[in-house]
């Protein structure tokens, strides 16, 4: 393997640097010129816990590492600005894996509109990745989980159920339907929709990483409201239906309880028009917890339970 | 082990939250109200690479994880604001280790004057820690590595040689002199001295993590200057002299080439008074590279070489 410094040169070559980057990668820290409040989130991806190298290409893992972090910025209604990437990997790992990982990360940075401004390389027994994403609020107020009010509309944007269907396919040793597997390997985050929701008056928002019902329960708890999901409003994608049929699992379970899709879920004032791409799935009421079609949800559709 | 959510409650209990934190830990991302440009840096600490659990207490490792990151903010002349901590650990690790780690991290946050605003918990085969630190420039210009000019004075602030002396002691199976071992386990970063140097007109700055000469070489390269270190100006702490005598290693090697101290090194205009706590160690001249007492430095005092 070439030296760490040569590897860093390879990684940082061709990095897109946004106008808001004052000091780019290469100094003790990066310096950003942000507008309004600064938004920060971090997530770690660990080999054999969050991904398997035999299932995912290095490029997919690089893309996913960026996507799942920028998704958290979107969920605040922020404008994503930049990311830093810390990567630890075994000394005997093929250097091409690292180059491909970083190429995937840079590719997703372009898709998400963020600059790669810093990083850290270490050795470790297994691959460990930590991405921190930075954004700004451009003068608007952050959309937390705590602002939902009775009467609000619950809506989602992005794919639901695809990633968990893809996981079931992979666990059975298959590689298709390819589009659900692709969503498991690299979720397609609805970039730009967090700001769109904030501008449309979203009162609460989060990204769906643990499953729609479980994540809506976080909004219900933080906002001290009840959220009811209307299954008549839930679309079950044809690809998810195919996986459900092939595996004997309830199709609704994938959509309501499957995790890792990184769709956005938000609440909007009753009169507000939803932004393009958002679809209504339920209603906020007085009370607490989550109901499905008016019936208390006890978590039994949770990912661990419906498998 | 109690649930992840209970553990997070324990970790976030009693966290000091600064006035600049708009949305604290607990939402998709934290939101900060920063003054001037935003500064960001990330570092990963991997078990058996950067620390050993048999050498370091969980509390020491927690303190070190914060210290080494905030040190990079100091090195830009920034005001440290906040940190996020991602922690991965084996499922069978005693939960008290995690609680103690976080207690140490929170303790160092108080010392460094930063808020803990976010995090992530995962499982992994070995402990992996990733801290990202955020600061602001409060309207002043960042001090990069690239601003040193011929005629400038080279100065340092903080301890040099202690951490590498501590490492040698630990590698030989000893636990004393305790004060050098303590510096290896948790470097005492000169908090506040980065801003002090920036206000005193520092033209270039970095933190000394790889060894003084090696790090000064980074300034020399980025600034396209030559840096000469005058060994007559180098203090060799009595504790480092004792370790050098006991191990037969050259005492100057620890101070000039030992890493992990996280002292600050900076260049100042020739006429500028140095801030309190800073000491002159050399001079900037036209040319390139690093010299010691006017003689070219070939890296032979480097940590790998003088051992």
Coordinates of C-alpha atoms in Angstrom, one line a residue:
Chain A
X1 CA 0.0 0.0 0.0
X2 CA 1.3 3.5 -0.8
X3 CA 1.7 5.9 2.1
X4 CA -1.1 7.5 4.0
X5 CA -0.2 10.8 2.5
X6 CA -0.4 9.4 -1.1
X7 CA -3.7 7.8 -0.3
X8 CA -5.1 11.1 1.1
X9 CA -4.0 12.9 -2.1
X10 CA -5.9 10.3 -4.1
X11 CA -9.0 10.7 -2.0
X12 CA -9.0 14.5 -2.0
X13 CA -8.3 14.8 -5.7
X14 CA -11.3 16.1 -7.6
X15 CA -13.3 16.9 -4.5
X16 CA -16.0 19.4 -5.3
X17 CA -15.6 22.4 -3.0
X18 CA -18.7 24.6 -2.5
X19 CA -18.6 28.4 -2.3
X20 CA -19.2 28.2 1.4
X21 CA -15.9 26.5 2.1
X22 CA -13.3 29.0 3.4
X23 CA -10.6 26.5 4.4
X24 CA -10.9 23.1 2.6
X25 CA -9.5 19.7 3.6
X26 CA -5.8 19.7 4.5
X27 CA -5.4 21.9 7.6
X28 CA -6.1 21.1 11.2
X29 CA -9.8 21.8 10.7
X30 CA -12.1 23.0 7.9
X31 CA -13.7 26.5 7.9
X32 CA -17.1 27.1 6.5
X33 CA -19.1 30.3 5.8
X34 CA -22.6 29.3 6.8
X35 CA -25.8 31.4 6.7
X36 CA -27.8 31.3 9.9
X37 CA -27.6 28.6 12.5
X38 CA -25.2 25.6 12.1
X39 CA -26.7 22.1 12.0
X40 CA -24.6 19.0 12.9
X41 CA -25.2 15.3 12.9
X42 CA -22.9 12.2 13.1
X43 CA -23.4 8.5 12.4
X44 CA -21.1 5.5 12.5
X45 CA -21.3 2.5 10.1
X46 CA -19.5 -0.6 11.3
X47 CA -18.6 -3.6 9.1
X48 CA -20.8 -6.7 9.8
X49 CA -23.2 -4.5 11.8
X50 CA -24.4 -1.9 9.3
X51 CA -23.0 -3.4 6.2
X52 CA -21.2 -6.5 4.9
X53 CA -18.4 -6.2 2.4
X54 CA -19.6 -9.3 0.6
X55 CA -23.1 -7.7 0.0
X56 CA -22.1 -4.2 -0.7
X57 CA -19.5 -2.7 -3.1
X58 CA -17.1 -0.2 -1.5
X59 CA -18.7 2.4 -3.7
X60 CA -22.2 1.6 -2.3
X61 CA -20.9 1.8 1.2
X62 CA -19.3 5.2 0.5
X63 CA -22.5 6.5 -1.0
X64 CA -24.6 5.1 1.9
X65 CA -22.3 6.7 4.6
X66 CA -22.9 10.1 3.1
X67 CA -26.6 9.6 2.4
X68 CA -27.7 8.5 5.9
X69 CA -26.0 11.5 7.4
X70 CA -27.2 14.2 5.0
X71 CA -30.7 12.7 5.5
X72 CA -30.5 13.9 9.2
X73 CA -29.8 17.4 8.0
X74 CA -32.8 17.3 5.6
X75 CA -34.9 16.2 8.5
X76 CA -34.2 19.5 10.3
X77 CA -35.1 21.5 7.2
X78 CA -31.4 22.5 6.8
X79 CA -29.4 23.2 3.7
X80 CA -26.7 20.5 3.6
X81 CA -23.2 22.1 3.3
X82 CA -20.3 19.8 4.1
X83 CA -19.2 16.4 5.4
X84 CA -16.1 15.1 7.2
X85 CA -15.3 11.3 6.9
X86 CA -13.3 9.3 9.4
X87 CA -12.4 5.8 8.0
X88 CA -10.6 3.0 9.8
X89 CA -9.7 -0.2 7.9
X90 CA -7.5 -3.3 8.2
X91 CA -3.9 -2.8 7.1
X92 CA -4.2 -5.7 4.7
X93 CA -7.3 -4.4 3.0
X94 CA -6.9 -3.8 -0.8
X95 CA -6.2 -0.1 -1.2
X96 CA -8.5 -0.1 -4.2
X97 CA -11.4 -0.7 -1.7
X98 CA -10.5 2.5 0.1
X99 CA -10.3 4.4 -3.2
X100 CA -13.6 3.0 -4.4
X101 CA -15.2 3.8 -1.0
X102 CA -14.1 7.4 -1.3
X103 CA -15.2 7.6 -4.9
X104 CA -18.7 6.5 -3.8
X105 CA -18.7 9.0 -1.0
X106 CA -17.6 11.8 -3.4
X107 CA -20.3 10.8 -5.9
X108 CA -23.0 11.0 -3.2
X109 CA -21.6 14.3 -2.0
X110 CA -22.3 15.7 -5.5
X111 CA -25.8 14.2 -5.4
X112 CA -26.4 15.7 -2.0
X113 CA -24.8 19.1 -2.9
X114 CA -22.2 18.9 -0.1
X115 CA -18.4 19.5 0.0
X116 CA -16.0 16.9 1.5
X117 CA -14.0 19.1 3.8
X118 CA -12.1 16.8 6.2
X119 CA -11.3 13.3 7.3
X120 CA -9.2 10.9 9.2
X121 CA -7.6 7.6 8.2
X122 CA -6.8 4.9 10.8
X123 CA -6.2 1.2 10.9
X124 CA -8.6 -1.2 12.6
X125 CA -9.5 -4.9 12.6
X126 CA -12.8 -4.2 10.7
X127 CA -13.9 -1.3 8.6
X128 CA -15.4 1.5 10.7
X129 CA -16.8 4.7 9.1
X130 CA -17.9 7.8 10.8
X131 CA -19.4 10.7 8.8
X132 CA -20.4 14.0 10.3
X133 CA -22.6 16.3 8.2
X134 CA -22.8 20.1 8.6
X135 CA -25.6 22.3 7.3
X136 CA -27.1 25.7 7.9
X137 CA -30.6 27.0 8.4
X138 CA -30.3 30.0 6.1
X139 CA -32.2 32.1 8.6
X140 CA -35.2 29.7 8.9
X141 CA -36.2 27.9 12.1
X142 CA -35.1 24.3 12.5
X143 CA -38.0 21.7 12.2
X144 CA -37.6 19.6 15.3
X145 CA -39.7 16.5 16.4
X146 CA -41.6 18.6 19.0
X147 CA -43.8 20.9 16.9
X148 CA -46.7 18.7 15.8
X149 CA -50.1 19.9 16.8
X150 CA -53.5 18.3 16.9
X151 CA -55.2 18.7 13.5
X152 CA -51.9 18.6 11.6
X153 CA -51.6 16.4 8.5
X154 CA -48.9 13.6 8.6
X155 CA -47.1 13.2 5.3
X156 CA -44.1 11.3 3.9
X157 CA -41.6 11.8 1.0
X158 CA -39.3 9.2 -0.4
X159 CA -39.4 5.4 -0.5
X160 CA -40.8 3.3 2.3
X161 CA -40.4 -0.5 2.6
X162 CA -37.8 -0.9 -0.1
X163 CA -34.7 -1.1 2.0
X164 CA -36.2 -3.7 4.4
X165 CA -37.5 -5.7 1.4
X166 CA -34.0 -5.6 0.1
X167 CA -32.5 -6.8 3.3
X168 CA -34.9 -9.8 3.3
X169 CA -33.8 -10.6 -0.2
X170 CA -30.1 -10.4 0.7
X171 CA -30.6 -12.5 3.8
X172 CA -32.0 -15.2 1.7
X173 CA -29.0 -15.2 -0.6
X174 CA -30.7 -13.5 -3.5
X175 CA -29.8 -10.4 -5.5
X176 CA -33.1 -9.4 -7.0
X177 CA -35.5 -7.6 -7.3
X178 CA -32.5 -5.4 -7.9
X179 CA -34.3 -2.1 -7.1
X180 CA -35.1 -3.1 -3.5
X181 CA -31.6 -4.5 -3.0
X182 CA -30.2 -1.2 -4.3
X183 CA -32.3 0.7 -1.8
X184 CA -30.9 -1.4 1.0
X185 CA -27.3 -0.9 -0.2
X186 CA -27.7 2.8 -0.8
X187 CA -30.9 4.6 0.2
X188 CA -32.1 7.2 -2.2
X189 CA -32.6 10.2 0.1
X190 CA -35.1 12.8 -1.2
X191 CA -32.5 15.6 -1.2
X192 CA -33.9 19.1 -1.1
X193 CA -37.3 17.9 0.3
X194 CA -36.4 18.8 3.9
X195 CA -36.0 22.5 3.0
X196 CA -39.2 22.2 0.8
X197 CA -41.1 20.9 3.8
X198 CA -39.8 23.6 6.1
X199 CA -40.8 26.3 3.7
X200 CA -44.2 24.7 3.3
X201 CA -44.6 25.1 7.1
X202 CA -43.8 21.7 8.4
X203 CA -44.3 21.7 12.2
X204 CA -42.3 18.5 13.0
X205 CA -40.0 16.3 10.9
X206 CA -37.6 13.4 11.0
X207 CA -36.1 10.9 8.7
X208 CA -37.4 7.3 8.7
X209 CA -34.5 5.1 9.8
X210 CA -36.2 2.8 12.3
X211 CA -39.5 2.2 10.5
X212 CA -42.4 4.6 9.9
X213 CA -44.5 3.8 12.9
X214 CA -41.6 3.7 15.3
X215 CA -40.3 7.0 14.0
X216 CA -43.7 8.6 14.1
X217 CA -43.8 7.5 17.7
X218 CA -40.8 9.7 18.3
X219 CA -42.7 12.7 17.0
X220 CA -45.8 11.8 19.0
X221 CA -43.7 11.6 22.2
X222 CA -41.7 14.8 21.6
X223 CA -44.8 16.7 20.5
X224 CA -47.1 15.2 23.1
X225 CA -49.7 14.3 20.5
X226 CA -51.3 11.2 19.1
X227 CA -50.5 10.2 15.5
X228 CA -53.0 8.0 13.5
X229 CA -51.8 6.4 10.3
X230 CA -54.5 5.6 7.8
X231 CA -53.6 2.4 5.9
X232 CA -55.9 3.4 3.1
X233 CA -53.5 6.1 2.3
X234 CA -50.4 3.8 2.3
X235 CA -49.1 2.9 -1.1
X236 CA -47.4 -0.5 -1.3
X237 CA -44.9 -0.5 -4.1
X238 CA -45.2 -3.4 -6.6
X239 CA -41.6 -4.4 -5.9
X240 CA -42.3 -4.7 -2.2
X241 CA -45.5 -6.7 -2.9
X242 CA -43.4 -9.1 -4.9
X243 CA -40.9 -9.7 -2.0
X244 CA -43.8 -10.0 0.5
X245 CA -45.5 -12.6 -1.7
X246 CA -42.3 -14.6 -2.2
X247 CA -41.5 -14.6 1.5
X248 CA -45.0 -14.9 3.0
X249 CA -44.5 -11.7 5.0
X250 CA -47.2 -9.0 5.3
X251 CA -46.6 -6.3 2.7
X252 CA -47.8 -3.5 5.0
X253 CA -45.1 -4.6 7.5
X254 CA -42.3 -3.6 5.2
X255 CA -43.8 -0.1 4.6
X256 CA -45.0 0.6 8.1
X257 CA -42.1 -1.0 10.1
X258 CA -39.2 -1.5 7.7
X259 CA -36.2 0.6 8.5
X260 CA -33.3 2.2 6.7
X261 CA -35.2 3.8 3.9
X262 CA -34.4 7.4 5.0
X263 CA -37.6 8.8 3.6
X264 CA -38.8 12.0 5.4
X265 CA -41.9 12.1 7.6
X266 CA -43.3 15.4 8.7
X267 CA -46.4 17.1 10.0
X268 CA -48.0 20.1 8.3
X269 CA -50.8 22.5 9.4
X270 CA -54.2 21.3 8.2
X271 CA -54.7 23.9 5.5
X272 CA -51.2 24.0 4.0
X273 CA -50.7 22.5 0.6
X274 CA -48.1 19.7 0.7
X275 CA -44.9 20.2 -1.3
X276 CA -44.7 18.2 -4.6
X277 CA -43.5 14.7 -3.9
X278 CA -45.1 14.5 -0.4
X279 CA -48.1 12.2 0.3
X280 CA -50.5 12.2 3.2
X281 CA -50.5 9.1 5.4
X282 CA -52.2 10.2 8.6
X283 CA -53.4 12.8 11.0
X284 CA -52.3 14.3 14.3
X285 CA -54.8 14.3 17.2
X286 CA -54.8 15.0 20.9
X287 CA -53.5 12.2 23.0
X288 CA -50.4 10.1 22.9
X289 CA -48.8 7.3 21.0
X290 CA -49.4 6.0 17.5
X291 CA -52.6 4.3 16.2
X292 CA -53.1 2.5 12.9
X293 CA -56.6 3.1 11.5
X294 CA -57.7 4.2 14.9
X295 CA -56.4 1.1 16.7
X296 CA -53.6 1.3 19.2
X297 CA -50.3 0.2 17.7
X298 CA -48.4 -2.0 20.1
X299 CA -45.2 -2.2 18.1
X300 CA -46.1 -5.7 16.9
X301 CA -45.4 -4.7 13.3
X302 CA -42.0 -3.7 14.4
X303 CA -39.1 -4.9 12.3
X304 CA -38.0 -7.5 14.9
X305 CA -41.5 -8.8 15.3
X306 CA -43.0 -9.3 11.9
X307 CA -40.1 -11.3 10.4
Chain B
X1 CA -27.3 -4.3 29.6
X2 CA -30.2 -1.9 29.7
X3 CA -31.7 -0.7 26.5
X4 CA -29.9 1.7 24.1
X5 CA -32.4 4.4 25.0
X6 CA -31.8 4.0 28.8
X7 CA -28.1 4.2 28.1
X8 CA -28.5 7.4 26.1
X9 CA -30.5 8.9 28.9
X10 CA -27.7 8.1 31.3
X11 CA -25.1 9.6 28.9
X12 CA -27.0 12.8 28.2
X13 CA -28.0 13.4 31.9
X14 CA -26.2 16.4 33.3
X15 CA -24.7 17.5 30.0
X16 CA -23.6 21.1 30.2
X17 CA -25.3 23.0 27.3
X18 CA -23.8 26.3 26.2
X19 CA -25.7 29.4 25.3
X20 CA -24.9 28.8 21.7
X21 CA -26.9 25.5 21.5
X22 CA -30.3 26.1 19.9
X23 CA -31.4 22.4 19.5
X24 CA -29.4 20.1 21.9
X25 CA -28.9 16.3 21.7
X26 CA -32.1 14.3 21.0
X27 CA -33.3 15.4 17.6
X28 CA -32.1 14.3 14.1
X29 CA -29.3 16.9 14.4
X30 CA -28.2 19.6 16.7
X31 CA -28.5 23.2 15.9
X32 CA -25.9 25.8 17.0
X33 CA -25.9 29.6 16.9
X34 CA -22.3 30.4 16.0
X35 CA -20.6 33.7 15.5
X36 CA -18.6 34.1 12.3
X37 CA -17.3 31.1 10.3
X38 CA -17.9 27.5 11.4
X39 CA -14.9 25.3 12.1
X40 CA -15.1 21.5 11.9
X41 CA -12.7 18.7 12.6
X42 CA -13.0 14.9 13.1
X43 CA -10.8 12.2 14.6
X44 CA -11.3 8.5 15.2
X45 CA -9.7 6.6 18.1
X46 CA -9.6 2.8 17.6
X47 CA -9.0 0.3 20.4
X48 CA -5.5 -1.3 20.2
X49 CA -4.4 1.3 17.7
X50 CA -4.8 4.6 19.5
X51 CA -5.4 3.2 23.0
X52 CA -5.5 0.0 25.0
X53 CA -8.2 -0.7 27.5
X54 CA -5.7 -2.4 29.8
X55 CA -3.5 0.8 29.9
X56 CA -6.2 3.5 29.9
X57 CA -9.3 3.8 32.1
X58 CA -12.6 4.4 30.2
X59 CA -12.6 7.9 31.8
X60 CA -9.1 8.7 30.4
X61 CA -10.1 7.5 26.9
X62 CA -13.3 9.7 27.1
X63 CA -11.2 12.7 28.1
X64 CA -8.6 12.0 25.4
X65 CA -11.2 11.7 22.6
X66 CA -12.5 15.2 23.3
X67 CA -9.1 16.7 24.0
X68 CA -7.4 15.6 20.7
X69 CA -10.3 17.0 18.7
X70 CA -10.8 20.3 20.4
X71 CA -7.0 20.7 20.0
X72 CA -7.5 20.9 16.3
X73 CA -10.0 23.8 16.7
X74 CA -7.5 25.6 19.0
X75 CA -5.0 25.2 16.2
X76 CA -7.2 27.3 13.8
X77 CA -7.6 30.0 16.4
X78 CA -11.2 29.1 16.8
X79 CA -13.5 29.3 19.8
X80 CA -14.5 25.7 20.6
X81 CA -18.3 25.3 20.7
X82 CA -19.6 21.7 20.6
X83 CA -18.8 18.1 20.0
X84 CA -20.6 15.0 18.8
X85 CA -19.5 11.6 19.8
X86 CA -20.0 8.3 17.9
X87 CA -19.2 5.3 20.0
X88 CA -19.1 1.6 18.9
X89 CA -18.4 -1.1 21.4
X90 CA -18.7 -4.9 21.8
X91 CA -22.1 -6.1 23.0
X92 CA -20.5 -7.9 25.9
X93 CA -18.6 -4.9 27.2
X94 CA -19.5 -3.9 30.7
X95 CA -22.0 -1.1 30.5
X96 CA -20.1 0.7 33.3
X97 CA -17.2 1.1 30.8
X98 CA -19.5 3.1 28.5
X99 CA -20.9 5.2 31.4
X100 CA -17.3 5.9 32.6
X101 CA -16.2 6.8 29.0
X102 CA -19.0 9.3 28.7
X103 CA -18.3 10.7 32.1
X104 CA -14.7 11.3 31.1
X105 CA -15.9 12.9 27.8
X106 CA -18.3 15.2 29.6
X107 CA -15.6 16.1 32.1
X108 CA -13.2 17.1 29.3
X109 CA -16.1 19.0 27.6
X110 CA -16.3 21.2 30.7
X111 CA -12.6 21.7 30.7
X112 CA -12.6 22.6 27.0
X113 CA -15.7 24.8 27.3
X114 CA -17.7 22.8 24.8
X115 CA -21.2 21.3 24.7
X116 CA -22.0 17.7 23.9
X117 CA -24.7 18.0 21.3
X118 CA -25.1 14.7 19.6
X119 CA -23.9 11.2 19.2
X120 CA -24.4 7.7 18.0
X121 CA -24.1 4.3 19.6
X122 CA -23.4 1.1 17.7
X123 CA -22.0 -2.3 18.4
X124 CA -18.6 -3.5 17.0
X125 CA -16.0 -6.1 17.7
X126 CA -13.6 -3.5 19.2
X127 CA -14.2 -0.1 20.7
X128 CA -14.2 2.6 18.0
X129 CA -14.7 6.3 18.9
X130 CA -15.3 9.2 16.5
X131 CA -15.5 12.7 17.8
X132 CA -16.3 15.7 15.6
X133 CA -15.7 19.1 17.1
X134 CA -17.3 22.4 16.0
X135 CA -16.1 25.9 16.7
X136 CA -16.5 29.4 15.4
X137 CA -14.1 32.1 14.4
X138 CA -16.1 35.0 16.1
X139 CA -15.3 37.2 13.1
X140 CA -11.5 36.7 13.1
X141 CA -9.6 35.0 10.3
X142 CA -8.6 31.3 10.7
X143 CA -4.9 30.7 11.3
X144 CA -4.0 28.1 8.7
X145 CA -0.6 26.3 8.1
X146 CA 0.1 28.5 5.1
X147 CA 0.8 32.0 6.5
X148 CA 4.3 31.8 8.0
X149 CA 6.7 34.4 6.5
X150 CA 10.5 34.7 6.6
X151 CA 11.5 36.5 9.7
X152 CA 8.6 35.2 11.8
X153 CA 9.3 33.7 15.2
X154 CA 8.4 30.1 15.9
X155 CA 6.9 29.4 19.3
X156 CA 5.1 26.6 21.2
X157 CA 2.6 26.4 24.0
X158 CA 1.9 23.3 26.1
X159 CA 3.9 20.2 26.9
X160 CA 6.3 18.5 24.5
X161 CA 7.9 15.1 24.9
X162 CA 5.7 14.1 27.8
X163 CA 3.3 11.8 25.9
X164 CA 6.0 10.0 24.0
X165 CA 8.0 9.5 27.3
X166 CA 4.7 8.1 28.8
X167 CA 4.3 5.7 25.9
X168 CA 7.8 4.3 26.3
X169 CA 7.1 3.8 30.0
X170 CA 3.9 2.0 29.3
X171 CA 5.5 -0.2 26.6
X172 CA 8.1 -1.3 29.1
X173 CA 5.3 -2.4 31.5
X174 CA 5.7 0.5 34.0
X175 CA 3.3 3.0 35.3
X176 CA 5.6 5.8 36.5
X177 CA 6.8 8.6 36.3
X178 CA 3.0 9.1 36.6
X179 CA 2.9 12.5 35.1
X180 CA 4.3 11.4 31.7
X181 CA 2.0 8.4 31.7
X182 CA -0.9 10.7 32.4
X183 CA 0.0 12.9 29.4
X184 CA 0.1 9.8 27.2
X185 CA -3.4 8.7 28.5
X186 CA -4.9 12.2 28.3
X187 CA -3.0 15.1 26.8
X188 CA -3.4 18.4 28.6
X189 CA -4.4 20.6 25.7
X190 CA -3.6 24.3 26.3
X191 CA -7.3 25.4 26.0
X192 CA -7.8 29.0 25.1
X193 CA -4.2 29.5 23.8
X194 CA -5.3 29.1 20.1
X195 CA -7.5 32.2 20.3
X196 CA -4.8 33.9 22.3
X197 CA -2.2 33.2 19.6
X198 CA -4.6 34.3 16.8
X199 CA -5.3 37.6 18.6
X200 CA -1.5 38.1 19.1
X201 CA -1.2 37.9 15.3
X202 CA -0.1 34.3 14.7
X203 CA 0.6 33.8 11.0
X204 CA 0.4 30.0 11.0
X205 CA -0.5 27.4 13.6
X206 CA -1.1 23.7 14.1
X207 CA -1.3 21.3 17.0
X208 CA 1.7 19.0 17.6
X209 CA 0.4 15.5 17.1
X210 CA 3.1 13.8 15.0
X211 CA 6.2 15.4 16.7
X212 CA 7.4 19.0 16.7
X213 CA 9.8 18.8 13.8
X214 CA 7.4 16.7 11.6
X215 CA 4.6 19.1 12.3
X216 CA 6.7 22.2 11.7
X217 CA 7.6 20.6 8.4
X218 CA 3.9 20.8 7.5
X219 CA 3.9 24.6 8.2
X220 CA 7.2 24.9 6.2
X221 CA 5.7 23.1 3.2
X222 CA 2.3 24.9 3.3
X223 CA 3.9 28.3 3.8
X224 CA 6.8 27.6 1.4
X225 CA 9.4 28.7 3.9
X226 CA 12.3 27.2 5.9
X227 CA 11.9 26.7 9.7
X228 CA 15.0 26.5 11.9
X229 CA 14.7 25.1 15.4
X230 CA 17.3 26.3 17.9
X231 CA 17.9 23.6 20.4
X232 CA 19.4 26.1 22.9
X233 CA 15.8 27.3 23.3
X234 CA 14.3 23.9 23.8
X235 CA 13.5 23.0 27.4
X236 CA 13.7 19.3 28.3
X237 CA 11.4 18.7 31.2
X238 CA 13.0 16.9 34.2
X239 CA 10.4 14.1 33.9
X240 CA 11.3 13.5 30.3
X241 CA 15.1 13.5 31.2
X242 CA 14.4 10.8 33.7
X243 CA 12.7 8.6 31.2
X244 CA 15.5 9.3 28.7
X245 CA 18.1 8.4 31.2
X246 CA 16.3 5.2 32.2
X247 CA 15.9 4.0 28.7
X248 CA 19.1 5.2 27.0
X249 CA 17.1 7.3 24.5
X250 CA 18.2 10.9 23.5
X251 CA 16.1 13.3 25.6
X252 CA 15.9 15.8 22.8
X253 CA 14.3 13.1 20.7
X254 CA 11.2 13.0 22.9
X255 CA 10.8 16.8 22.7
X256 CA 11.5 17.3 19.0
X257 CA 10.0 14.1 17.6
X258 CA 7.6 12.6 20.2
X259 CA 4.0 12.8 19.1
X260 CA 0.6 13.0 20.8
X261 CA 1.3 15.9 23.1
X262 CA -1.2 18.2 21.4
X263 CA 0.8 21.3 22.3
X264 CA 0.3 24.2 19.9
X265 CA 3.1 25.4 17.5
X266 CA 2.7 28.8 15.7
X267 CA 4.6 31.5 13.9
X268 CA 4.4 35.1 14.9
X269 CA 5.5 38.4 13.3
X270 CA 9.1 39.3 14.4
X271 CA 8.0 42.3 16.5
X272 CA 4.9 40.8 18.1
X273 CA 5.0 40.0 21.9
X274 CA 4.3 36.3 22.4
X275 CA 1.1 35.6 24.5
X276 CA 1.7 34.4 28.1
X277 CA 2.6 30.7 28.1
X278 CA 4.2 30.7 24.7
X279 CA 8.0 30.1 24.3
X280 CA 10.2 30.8 21.4
X281 CA 11.8 27.7 19.8
X282 CA 13.0 28.9 16.4
X283 CA 12.8 31.2 13.4
X284 CA 11.3 31.2 9.9
X285 CA 13.5 31.9 6.9
X286 CA 13.4 31.8 3.2
X287 CA 13.9 28.4 1.8
X288 CA 12.2 25.1 2.4
X289 CA 12.1 22.3 4.9
X290 CA 13.2 22.2 8.5
X291 CA 16.6 22.7 10.0
X292 CA 17.8 22.1 13.6
X293 CA 20.5 24.5 14.7
X294 CA 21.0 25.4 11.0
X295 CA 21.6 21.8 10.0
X296 CA 19.2 20.1 7.6
X297 CA 16.8 17.7 9.4
X298 CA 16.5 14.4 7.6
X299 CA 13.8 13.0 9.8
X300 CA 16.3 10.8 11.7
X301 CA 14.9 12.1 15.0
X302 CA 11.5 11.0 13.9
X303 CA 9.5 8.8 16.4
X304 CA 10.1 5.6 14.4
X305 CA 13.8 6.3 14.1
X306 CA 15.1 7.3 17.4
X307 CA 13.5 4.4 19.3

